Short mmCIF file of C-alpha atoms and ligand atoms in Angstrom, two decimals:
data_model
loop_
_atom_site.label_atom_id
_atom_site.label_comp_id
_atom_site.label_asym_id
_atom_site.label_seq_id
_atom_site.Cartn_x
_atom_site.Cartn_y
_atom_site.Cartn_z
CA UNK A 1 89.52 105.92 87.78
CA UNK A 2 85.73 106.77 86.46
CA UNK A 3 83.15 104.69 85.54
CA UNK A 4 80.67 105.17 83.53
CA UNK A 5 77.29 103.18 83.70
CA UNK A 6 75.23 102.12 81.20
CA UNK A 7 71.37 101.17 81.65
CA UNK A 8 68.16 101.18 80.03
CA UNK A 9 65.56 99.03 81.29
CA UNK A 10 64.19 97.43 84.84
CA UNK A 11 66.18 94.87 85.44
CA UNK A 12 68.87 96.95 84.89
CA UNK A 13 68.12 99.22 87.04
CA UNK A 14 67.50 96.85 89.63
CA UNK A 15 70.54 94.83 89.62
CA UNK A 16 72.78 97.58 88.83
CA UNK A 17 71.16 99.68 91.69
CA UNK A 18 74.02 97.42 94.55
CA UNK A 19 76.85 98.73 92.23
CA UNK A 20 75.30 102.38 92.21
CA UNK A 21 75.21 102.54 96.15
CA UNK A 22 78.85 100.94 96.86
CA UNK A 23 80.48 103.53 93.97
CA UNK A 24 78.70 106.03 96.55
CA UNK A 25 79.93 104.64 99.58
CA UNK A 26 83.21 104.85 98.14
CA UNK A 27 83.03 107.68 96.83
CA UNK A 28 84.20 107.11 93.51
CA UNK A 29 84.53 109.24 90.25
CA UNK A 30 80.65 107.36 88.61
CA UNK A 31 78.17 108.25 86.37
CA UNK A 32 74.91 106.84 85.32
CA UNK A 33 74.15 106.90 81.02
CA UNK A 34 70.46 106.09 81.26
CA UNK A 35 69.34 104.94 77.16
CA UNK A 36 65.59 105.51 77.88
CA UNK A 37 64.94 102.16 76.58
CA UNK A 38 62.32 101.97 79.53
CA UNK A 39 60.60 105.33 80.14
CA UNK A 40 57.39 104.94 81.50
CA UNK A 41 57.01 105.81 85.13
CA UNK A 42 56.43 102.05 86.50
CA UNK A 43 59.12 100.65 84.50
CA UNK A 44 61.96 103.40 85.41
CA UNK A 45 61.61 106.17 87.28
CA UNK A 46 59.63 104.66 89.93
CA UNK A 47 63.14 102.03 90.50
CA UNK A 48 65.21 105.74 91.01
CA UNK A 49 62.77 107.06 93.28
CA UNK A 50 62.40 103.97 95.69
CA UNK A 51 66.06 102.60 95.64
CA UNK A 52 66.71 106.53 96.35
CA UNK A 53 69.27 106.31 93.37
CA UNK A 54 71.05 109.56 92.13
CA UNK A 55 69.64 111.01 89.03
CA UNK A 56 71.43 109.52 85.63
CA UNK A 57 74.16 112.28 84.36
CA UNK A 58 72.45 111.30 81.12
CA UNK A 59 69.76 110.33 79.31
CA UNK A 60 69.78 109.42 75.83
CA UNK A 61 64.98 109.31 75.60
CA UNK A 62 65.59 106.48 72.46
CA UNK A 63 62.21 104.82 73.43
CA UNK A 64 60.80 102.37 72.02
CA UNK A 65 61.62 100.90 68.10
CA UNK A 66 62.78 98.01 66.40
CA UNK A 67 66.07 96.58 67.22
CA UNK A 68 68.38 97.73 64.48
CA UNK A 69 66.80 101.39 65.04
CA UNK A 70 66.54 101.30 68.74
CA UNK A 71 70.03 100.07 69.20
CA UNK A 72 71.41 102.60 66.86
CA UNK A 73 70.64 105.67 68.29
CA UNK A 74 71.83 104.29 71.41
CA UNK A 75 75.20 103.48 69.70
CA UNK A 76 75.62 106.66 68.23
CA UNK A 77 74.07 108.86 71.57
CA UNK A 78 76.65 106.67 74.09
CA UNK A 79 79.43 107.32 71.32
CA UNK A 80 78.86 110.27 72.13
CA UNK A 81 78.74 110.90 75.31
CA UNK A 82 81.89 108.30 75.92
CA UNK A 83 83.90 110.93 73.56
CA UNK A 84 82.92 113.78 76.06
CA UNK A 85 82.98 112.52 78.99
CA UNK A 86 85.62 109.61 78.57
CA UNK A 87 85.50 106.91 81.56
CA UNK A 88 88.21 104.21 82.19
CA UNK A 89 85.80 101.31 81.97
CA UNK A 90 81.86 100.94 80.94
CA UNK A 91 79.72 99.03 82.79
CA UNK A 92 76.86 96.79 81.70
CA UNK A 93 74.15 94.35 82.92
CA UNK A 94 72.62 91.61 81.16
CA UNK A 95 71.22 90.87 78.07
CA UNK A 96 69.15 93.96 77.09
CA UNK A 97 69.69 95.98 73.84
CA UNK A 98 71.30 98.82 75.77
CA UNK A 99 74.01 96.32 76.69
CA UNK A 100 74.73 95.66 73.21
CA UNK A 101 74.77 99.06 71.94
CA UNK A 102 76.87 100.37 75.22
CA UNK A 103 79.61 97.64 75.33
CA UNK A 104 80.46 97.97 71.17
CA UNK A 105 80.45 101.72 71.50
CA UNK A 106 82.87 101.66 74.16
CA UNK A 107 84.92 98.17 72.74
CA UNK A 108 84.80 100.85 69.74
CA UNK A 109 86.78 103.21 71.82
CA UNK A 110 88.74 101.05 73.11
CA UNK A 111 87.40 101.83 76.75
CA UNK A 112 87.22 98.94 78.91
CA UNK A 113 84.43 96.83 79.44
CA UNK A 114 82.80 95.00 82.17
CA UNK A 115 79.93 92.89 82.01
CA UNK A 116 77.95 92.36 84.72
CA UNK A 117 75.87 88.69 84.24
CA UNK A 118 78.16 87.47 81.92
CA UNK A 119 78.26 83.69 80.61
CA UNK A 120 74.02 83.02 80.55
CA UNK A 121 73.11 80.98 77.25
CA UNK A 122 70.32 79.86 76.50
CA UNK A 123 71.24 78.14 73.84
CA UNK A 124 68.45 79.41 71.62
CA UNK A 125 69.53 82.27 69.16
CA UNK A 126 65.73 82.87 68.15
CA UNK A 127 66.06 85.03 71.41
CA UNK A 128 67.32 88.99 70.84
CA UNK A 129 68.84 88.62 74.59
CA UNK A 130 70.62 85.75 73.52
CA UNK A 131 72.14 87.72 70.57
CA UNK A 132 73.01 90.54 72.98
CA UNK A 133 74.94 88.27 75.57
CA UNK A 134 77.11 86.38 72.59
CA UNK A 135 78.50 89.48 71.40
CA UNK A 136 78.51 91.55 74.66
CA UNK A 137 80.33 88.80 75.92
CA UNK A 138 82.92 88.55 73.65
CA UNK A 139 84.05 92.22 73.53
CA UNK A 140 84.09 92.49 77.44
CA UNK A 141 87.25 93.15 79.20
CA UNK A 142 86.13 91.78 82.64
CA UNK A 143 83.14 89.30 82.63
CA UNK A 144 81.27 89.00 86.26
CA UNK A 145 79.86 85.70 85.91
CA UNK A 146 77.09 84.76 88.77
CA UNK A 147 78.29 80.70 88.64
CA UNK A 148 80.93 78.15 87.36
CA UNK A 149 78.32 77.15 84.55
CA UNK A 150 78.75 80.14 83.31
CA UNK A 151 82.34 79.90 83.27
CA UNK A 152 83.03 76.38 81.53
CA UNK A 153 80.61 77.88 78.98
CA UNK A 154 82.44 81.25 78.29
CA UNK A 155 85.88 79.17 78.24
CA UNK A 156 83.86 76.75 76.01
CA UNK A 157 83.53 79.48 73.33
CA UNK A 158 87.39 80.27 73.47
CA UNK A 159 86.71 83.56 76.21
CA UNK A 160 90.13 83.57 78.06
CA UNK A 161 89.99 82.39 82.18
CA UNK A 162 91.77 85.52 82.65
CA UNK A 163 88.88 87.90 81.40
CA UNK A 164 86.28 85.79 83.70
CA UNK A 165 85.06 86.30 87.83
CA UNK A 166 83.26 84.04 89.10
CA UNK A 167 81.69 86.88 91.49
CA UNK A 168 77.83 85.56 92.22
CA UNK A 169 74.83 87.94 90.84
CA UNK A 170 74.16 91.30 92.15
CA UNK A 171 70.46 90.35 92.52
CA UNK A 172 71.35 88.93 95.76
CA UNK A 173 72.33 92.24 97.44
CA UNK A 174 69.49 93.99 95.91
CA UNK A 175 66.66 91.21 97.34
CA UNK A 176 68.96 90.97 100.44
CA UNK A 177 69.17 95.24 100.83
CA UNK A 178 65.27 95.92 99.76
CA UNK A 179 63.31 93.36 101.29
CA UNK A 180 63.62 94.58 105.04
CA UNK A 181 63.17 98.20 103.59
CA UNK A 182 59.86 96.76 102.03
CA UNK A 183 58.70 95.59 105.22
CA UNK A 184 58.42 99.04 106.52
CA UNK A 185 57.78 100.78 103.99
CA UNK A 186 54.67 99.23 102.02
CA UNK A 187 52.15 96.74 102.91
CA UNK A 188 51.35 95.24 99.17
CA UNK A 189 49.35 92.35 100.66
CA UNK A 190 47.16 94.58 102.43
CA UNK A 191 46.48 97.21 99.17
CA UNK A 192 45.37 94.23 97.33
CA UNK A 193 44.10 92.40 99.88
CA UNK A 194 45.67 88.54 99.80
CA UNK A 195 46.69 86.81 102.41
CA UNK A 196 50.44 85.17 103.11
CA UNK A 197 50.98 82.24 101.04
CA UNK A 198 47.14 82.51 99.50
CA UNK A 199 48.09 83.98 96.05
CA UNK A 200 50.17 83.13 92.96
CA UNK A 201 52.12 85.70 91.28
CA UNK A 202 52.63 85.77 87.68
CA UNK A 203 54.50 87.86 84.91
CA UNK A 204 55.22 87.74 80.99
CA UNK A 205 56.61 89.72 78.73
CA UNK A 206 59.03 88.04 76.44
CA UNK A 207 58.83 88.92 73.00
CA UNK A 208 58.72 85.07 71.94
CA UNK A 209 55.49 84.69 74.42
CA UNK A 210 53.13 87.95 74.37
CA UNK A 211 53.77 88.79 71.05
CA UNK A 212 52.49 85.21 69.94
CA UNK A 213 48.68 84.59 70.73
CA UNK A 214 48.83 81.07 70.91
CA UNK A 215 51.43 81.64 73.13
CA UNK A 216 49.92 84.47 74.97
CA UNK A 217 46.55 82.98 75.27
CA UNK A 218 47.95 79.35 76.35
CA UNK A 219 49.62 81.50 79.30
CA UNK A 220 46.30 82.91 80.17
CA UNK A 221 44.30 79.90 80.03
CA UNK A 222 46.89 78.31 82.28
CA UNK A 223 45.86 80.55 84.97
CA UNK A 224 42.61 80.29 84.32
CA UNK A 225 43.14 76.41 85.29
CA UNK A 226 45.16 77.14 87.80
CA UNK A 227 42.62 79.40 90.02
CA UNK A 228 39.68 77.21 89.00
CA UNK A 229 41.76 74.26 90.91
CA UNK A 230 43.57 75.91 93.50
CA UNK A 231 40.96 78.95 94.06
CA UNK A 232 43.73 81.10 95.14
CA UNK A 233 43.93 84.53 92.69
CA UNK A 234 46.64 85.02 90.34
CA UNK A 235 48.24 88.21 90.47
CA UNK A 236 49.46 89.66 87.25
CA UNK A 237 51.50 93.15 87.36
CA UNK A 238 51.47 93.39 83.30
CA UNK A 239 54.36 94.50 81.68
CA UNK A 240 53.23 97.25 79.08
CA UNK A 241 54.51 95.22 76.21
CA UNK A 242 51.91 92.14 77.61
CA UNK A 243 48.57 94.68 78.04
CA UNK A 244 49.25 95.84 74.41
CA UNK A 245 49.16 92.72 73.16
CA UNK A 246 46.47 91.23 75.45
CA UNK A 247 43.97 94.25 73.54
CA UNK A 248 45.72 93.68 70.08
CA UNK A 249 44.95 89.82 70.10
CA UNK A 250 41.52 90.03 71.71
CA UNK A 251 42.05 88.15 74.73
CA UNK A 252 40.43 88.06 77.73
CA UNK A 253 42.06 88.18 80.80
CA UNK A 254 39.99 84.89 82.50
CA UNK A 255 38.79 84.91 85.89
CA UNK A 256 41.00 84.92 89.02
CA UNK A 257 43.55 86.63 87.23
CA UNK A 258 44.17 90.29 89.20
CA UNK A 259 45.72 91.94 86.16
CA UNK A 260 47.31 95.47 87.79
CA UNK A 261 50.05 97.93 86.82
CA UNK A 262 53.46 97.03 87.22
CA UNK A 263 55.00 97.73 90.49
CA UNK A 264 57.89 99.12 92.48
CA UNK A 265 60.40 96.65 93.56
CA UNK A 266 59.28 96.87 97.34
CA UNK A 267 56.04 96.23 96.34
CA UNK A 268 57.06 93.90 94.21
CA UNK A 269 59.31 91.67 96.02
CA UNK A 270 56.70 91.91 99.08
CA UNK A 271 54.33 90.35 96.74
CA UNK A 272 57.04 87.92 95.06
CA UNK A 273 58.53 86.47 98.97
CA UNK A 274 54.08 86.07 100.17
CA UNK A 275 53.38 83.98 96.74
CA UNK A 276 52.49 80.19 96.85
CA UNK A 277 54.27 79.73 93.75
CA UNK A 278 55.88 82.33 90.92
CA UNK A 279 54.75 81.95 86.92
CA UNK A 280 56.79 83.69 85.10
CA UNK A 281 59.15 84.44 81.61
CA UNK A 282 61.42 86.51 83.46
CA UNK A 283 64.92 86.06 83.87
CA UNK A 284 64.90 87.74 87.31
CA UNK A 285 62.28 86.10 88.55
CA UNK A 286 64.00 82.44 88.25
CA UNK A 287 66.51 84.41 90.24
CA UNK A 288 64.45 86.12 93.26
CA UNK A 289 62.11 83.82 93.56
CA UNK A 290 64.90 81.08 94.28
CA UNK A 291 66.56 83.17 96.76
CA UNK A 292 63.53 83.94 98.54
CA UNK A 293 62.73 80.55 99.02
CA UNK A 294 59.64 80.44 96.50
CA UNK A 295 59.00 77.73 93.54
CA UNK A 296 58.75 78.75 90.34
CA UNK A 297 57.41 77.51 87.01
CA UNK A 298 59.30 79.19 83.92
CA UNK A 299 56.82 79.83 81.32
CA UNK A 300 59.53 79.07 78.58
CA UNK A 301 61.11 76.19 76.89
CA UNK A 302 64.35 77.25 77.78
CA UNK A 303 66.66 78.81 80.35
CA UNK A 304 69.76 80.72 80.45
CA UNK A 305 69.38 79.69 84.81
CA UNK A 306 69.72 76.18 84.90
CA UNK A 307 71.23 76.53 88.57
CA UNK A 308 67.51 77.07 89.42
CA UNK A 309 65.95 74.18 87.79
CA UNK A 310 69.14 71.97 89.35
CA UNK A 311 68.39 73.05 92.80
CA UNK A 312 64.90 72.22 92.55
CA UNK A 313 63.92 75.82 92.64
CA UNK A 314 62.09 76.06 89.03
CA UNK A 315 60.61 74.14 86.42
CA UNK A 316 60.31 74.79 82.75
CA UNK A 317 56.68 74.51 81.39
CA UNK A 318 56.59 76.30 78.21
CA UNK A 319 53.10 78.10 77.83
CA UNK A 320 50.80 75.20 77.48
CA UNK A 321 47.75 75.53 79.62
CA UNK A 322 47.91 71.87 80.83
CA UNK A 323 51.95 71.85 81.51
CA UNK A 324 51.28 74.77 83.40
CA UNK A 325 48.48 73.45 85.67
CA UNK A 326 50.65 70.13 86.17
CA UNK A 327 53.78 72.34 86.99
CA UNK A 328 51.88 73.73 89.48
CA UNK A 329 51.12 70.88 90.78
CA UNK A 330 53.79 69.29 90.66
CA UNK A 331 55.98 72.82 92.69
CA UNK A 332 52.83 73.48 95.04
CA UNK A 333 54.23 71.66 98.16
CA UNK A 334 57.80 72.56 97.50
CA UNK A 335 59.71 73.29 100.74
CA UNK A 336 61.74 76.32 99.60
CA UNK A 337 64.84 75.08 101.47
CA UNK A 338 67.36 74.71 98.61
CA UNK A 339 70.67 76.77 98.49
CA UNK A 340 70.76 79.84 96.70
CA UNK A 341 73.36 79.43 93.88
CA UNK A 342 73.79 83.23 93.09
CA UNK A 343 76.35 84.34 95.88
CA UNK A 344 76.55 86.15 99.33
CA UNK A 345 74.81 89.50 98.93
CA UNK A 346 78.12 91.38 98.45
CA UNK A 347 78.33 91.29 95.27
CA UNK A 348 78.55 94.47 93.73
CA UNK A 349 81.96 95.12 96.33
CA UNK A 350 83.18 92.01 95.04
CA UNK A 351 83.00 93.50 91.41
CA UNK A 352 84.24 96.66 91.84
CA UNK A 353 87.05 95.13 94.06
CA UNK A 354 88.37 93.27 91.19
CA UNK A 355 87.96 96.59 89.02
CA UNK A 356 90.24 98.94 91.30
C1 UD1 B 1 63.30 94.58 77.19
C2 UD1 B 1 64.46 93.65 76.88
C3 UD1 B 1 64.27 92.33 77.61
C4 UD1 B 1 64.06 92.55 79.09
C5 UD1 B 1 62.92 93.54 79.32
C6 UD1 B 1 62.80 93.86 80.79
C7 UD1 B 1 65.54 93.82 74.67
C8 UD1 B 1 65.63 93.23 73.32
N1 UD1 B 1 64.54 93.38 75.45
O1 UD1 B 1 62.11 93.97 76.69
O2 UD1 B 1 65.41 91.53 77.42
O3 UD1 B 1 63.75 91.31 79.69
O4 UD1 B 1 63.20 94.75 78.61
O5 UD1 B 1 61.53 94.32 81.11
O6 UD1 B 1 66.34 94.65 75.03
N2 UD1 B 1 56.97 99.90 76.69
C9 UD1 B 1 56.29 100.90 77.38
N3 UD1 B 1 56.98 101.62 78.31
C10 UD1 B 1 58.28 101.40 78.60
C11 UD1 B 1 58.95 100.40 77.91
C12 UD1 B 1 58.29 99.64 76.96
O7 UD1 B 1 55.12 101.14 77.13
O8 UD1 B 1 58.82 102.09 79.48
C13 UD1 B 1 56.25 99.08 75.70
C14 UD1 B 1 56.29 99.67 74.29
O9 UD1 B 1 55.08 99.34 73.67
C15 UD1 B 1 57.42 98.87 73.65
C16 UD1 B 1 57.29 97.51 74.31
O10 UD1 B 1 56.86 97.79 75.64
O11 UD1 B 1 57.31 98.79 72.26
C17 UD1 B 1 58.58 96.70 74.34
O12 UD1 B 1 59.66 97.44 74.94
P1 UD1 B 1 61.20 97.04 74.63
O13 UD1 B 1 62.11 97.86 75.45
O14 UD1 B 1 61.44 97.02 73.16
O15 UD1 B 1 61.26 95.53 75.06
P2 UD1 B 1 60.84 94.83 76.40
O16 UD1 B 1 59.76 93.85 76.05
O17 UD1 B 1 60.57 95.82 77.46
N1 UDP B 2 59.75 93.75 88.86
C1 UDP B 2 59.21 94.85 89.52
N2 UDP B 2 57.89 95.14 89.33
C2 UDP B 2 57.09 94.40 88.52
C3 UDP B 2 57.66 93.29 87.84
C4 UDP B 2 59.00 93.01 88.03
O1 UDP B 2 59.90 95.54 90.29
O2 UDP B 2 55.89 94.71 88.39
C5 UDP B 2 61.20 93.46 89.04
C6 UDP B 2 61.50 92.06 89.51
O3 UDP B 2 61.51 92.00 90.92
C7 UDP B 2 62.87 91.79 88.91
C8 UDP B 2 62.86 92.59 87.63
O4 UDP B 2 61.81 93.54 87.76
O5 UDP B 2 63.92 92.27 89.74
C9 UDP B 2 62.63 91.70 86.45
O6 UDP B 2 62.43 92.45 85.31
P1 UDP B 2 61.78 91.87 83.99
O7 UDP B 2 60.99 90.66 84.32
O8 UDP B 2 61.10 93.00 83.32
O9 UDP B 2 63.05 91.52 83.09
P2 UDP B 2 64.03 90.27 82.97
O10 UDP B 2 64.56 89.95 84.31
O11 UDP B 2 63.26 89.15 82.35
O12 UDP B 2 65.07 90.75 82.02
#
């Protein structure tokens, strides 16, 4: 059996990088189809290097663009490359446009697809990711669904039980494998100088957020509020998508906000498991931030994790300056003791157990 797969961006990496490492264990007939969707040395290489991942077999370099063009050259470059080098079943995770493009050119084929995260909804089809998951969904062969939410709303939509696993999210093994690693490998609190617990970390990059600047700036100006009552700094690793639209729109980034480069994941999560409280648009960081025990306030309106928010591990605050600042503190003295919801950190076995 070979697999083939398919990823593009961060959080792909990421989360794919537990099924990467058990195909090695096992020694199984892989590759790695890398779209280039994320290029830039912070948001991709630097994920291969540290997770000491092997080097993608290929890499289709499509960059940047807008949807329809960005998605078609990856349709027609994994076409491709699924003629030449033909696996029995595709891989994808999430909700990016390289999942689109890579499970229809391989439903195309009639190679068999697995989705990895299968079954989030948001509920709100102004979202491109929400797009992606509909149809990705419903041309996948196997869907790896982290909870039973998911489930009752893939067999909601008419997905049959047979196609769906309930198997937990592979972001569990990859905080569970890294975050030891991190501890002896990089001492983020100590390059930026913060203290445990004395800093809130923050990230945004949703198209619906930065690329608004009422949105945008309400984001900012929550922090601003947030450091001038709390007087702990706000660390910001900016997505690039964020610091081009930060200098597009004019803002300012206000005071007590540490705007820096994005980081590597042991950085990262270092930084993420020390915070006093996460802010954030991310899908992942709902995720990590509730399995490491640390509140977070989702700068959206919406979320495709409501596991988090029924746990008591996140709130929803849109980007209004003053929800934020009440969010905050409303989360501040949270005790970090709920249950994780996403599964046992063997994840990625679990998966390709149910594939073999
Ligand atoms: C994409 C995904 C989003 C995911 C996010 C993870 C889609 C529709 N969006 O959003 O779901 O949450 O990745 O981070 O697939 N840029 C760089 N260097 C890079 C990559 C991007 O400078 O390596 C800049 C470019 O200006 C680019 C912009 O960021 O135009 C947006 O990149 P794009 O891949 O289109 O979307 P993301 O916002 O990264
Ligand atoms: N992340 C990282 N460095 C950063 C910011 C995020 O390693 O500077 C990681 C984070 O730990 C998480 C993933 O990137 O695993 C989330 O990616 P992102 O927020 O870009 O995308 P989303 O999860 O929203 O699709």
């Amino acid at each position: 059996m070979k697999i083939a797969i398919i990823l593009g961006t961060r959080p792909e990496i990421i989360k794919m990088s537990p099924i990467i490492r058990e195909c090695v264990r096992r020694g199984l007939d892989y590759y790695i189809l890398h779209t280039g969707q994320h290029y830039s040395f912070e948001m991709d290489r630097v994920f291969f290097k540290e997770l000491e991942l092997p080097a993608a077999r290929y890499n289709l370099d499509v960059g940047s663009g807008t949807h329809g063009r960005q998605t078609a050259t990856m349709l027609s470059g994994i076409e491709k490359i699924l003629l030449d080098d033909t696996p029995d079943v595709v891989l994808v995770q999430g909700d990016t446009n390289t999942v689109l493009a890579g499970a229809l050119a391989a439903s195309k084929l009639h190679i068999k697809v697995g989705h990895v995260e299968a079954g989030l909804r948001s509920f709100d089809r102004t979202m491109p990711e929400e797009t992606n998951r509909v149809i990705a969904d419903h041309i996948s062969d196997y869907l790896f669904v982290p909870t039973e939410t998911s489930r009752r709303y893939l067999l909601d939509e008419g997905i049959p039980d047979e196609r769906i696993f309930v198997t937990g999210n592979t972001i569990v093994d990859a905080v569970y494998q890294n975050r030891e690693i991190a501890k002896e490998k990089v001492d983020v609190l100590g390059r930026l100088d913060l203290s445990d617990g004395g800093y809130f970390l923050a990230t945004a990059h949703r198209a619906e957020n930065v690329d608004d600047p009422v949105r945008l700036g309400g984001i900012l100006e929550g922090f601003r509020l947030v450091y001038e009552e709390f007087g702990m700094p706000v660390v910001f690793p900016a997505h690039p998508r964020t610091v081009k639209m930060i200098s597009e729109f004019g803002l300012d980034v206000p005071l007590g906000t540490l705007m820096v480069e994005p980081m590597g994941y042991l950085e990262f999560l270092q930084l993420e498991g020390g915070a006093k409280l996460v802010l954030s648009d991310s899908g992942g960081l709902q995720e990590e931030a509730c399995i490491l025990g640390v509140g977070c306030l989702t700068l959206r309106d919406n979320t495709e994790r409501p596991e988090t928010v029924d746990v008591g591990a996140n709130v929803l605050v849109g980007c209004d300056s003053l929800r934020i600042i009440e969010g905050v503190r409303k989360m501040i003295g949270v005790r970090g003791d709920w249950v994780n919801p996403y599964g046992d950190g063997k994840v990625a076995e679990g998966i390709l157990n149910i594939i073999k």
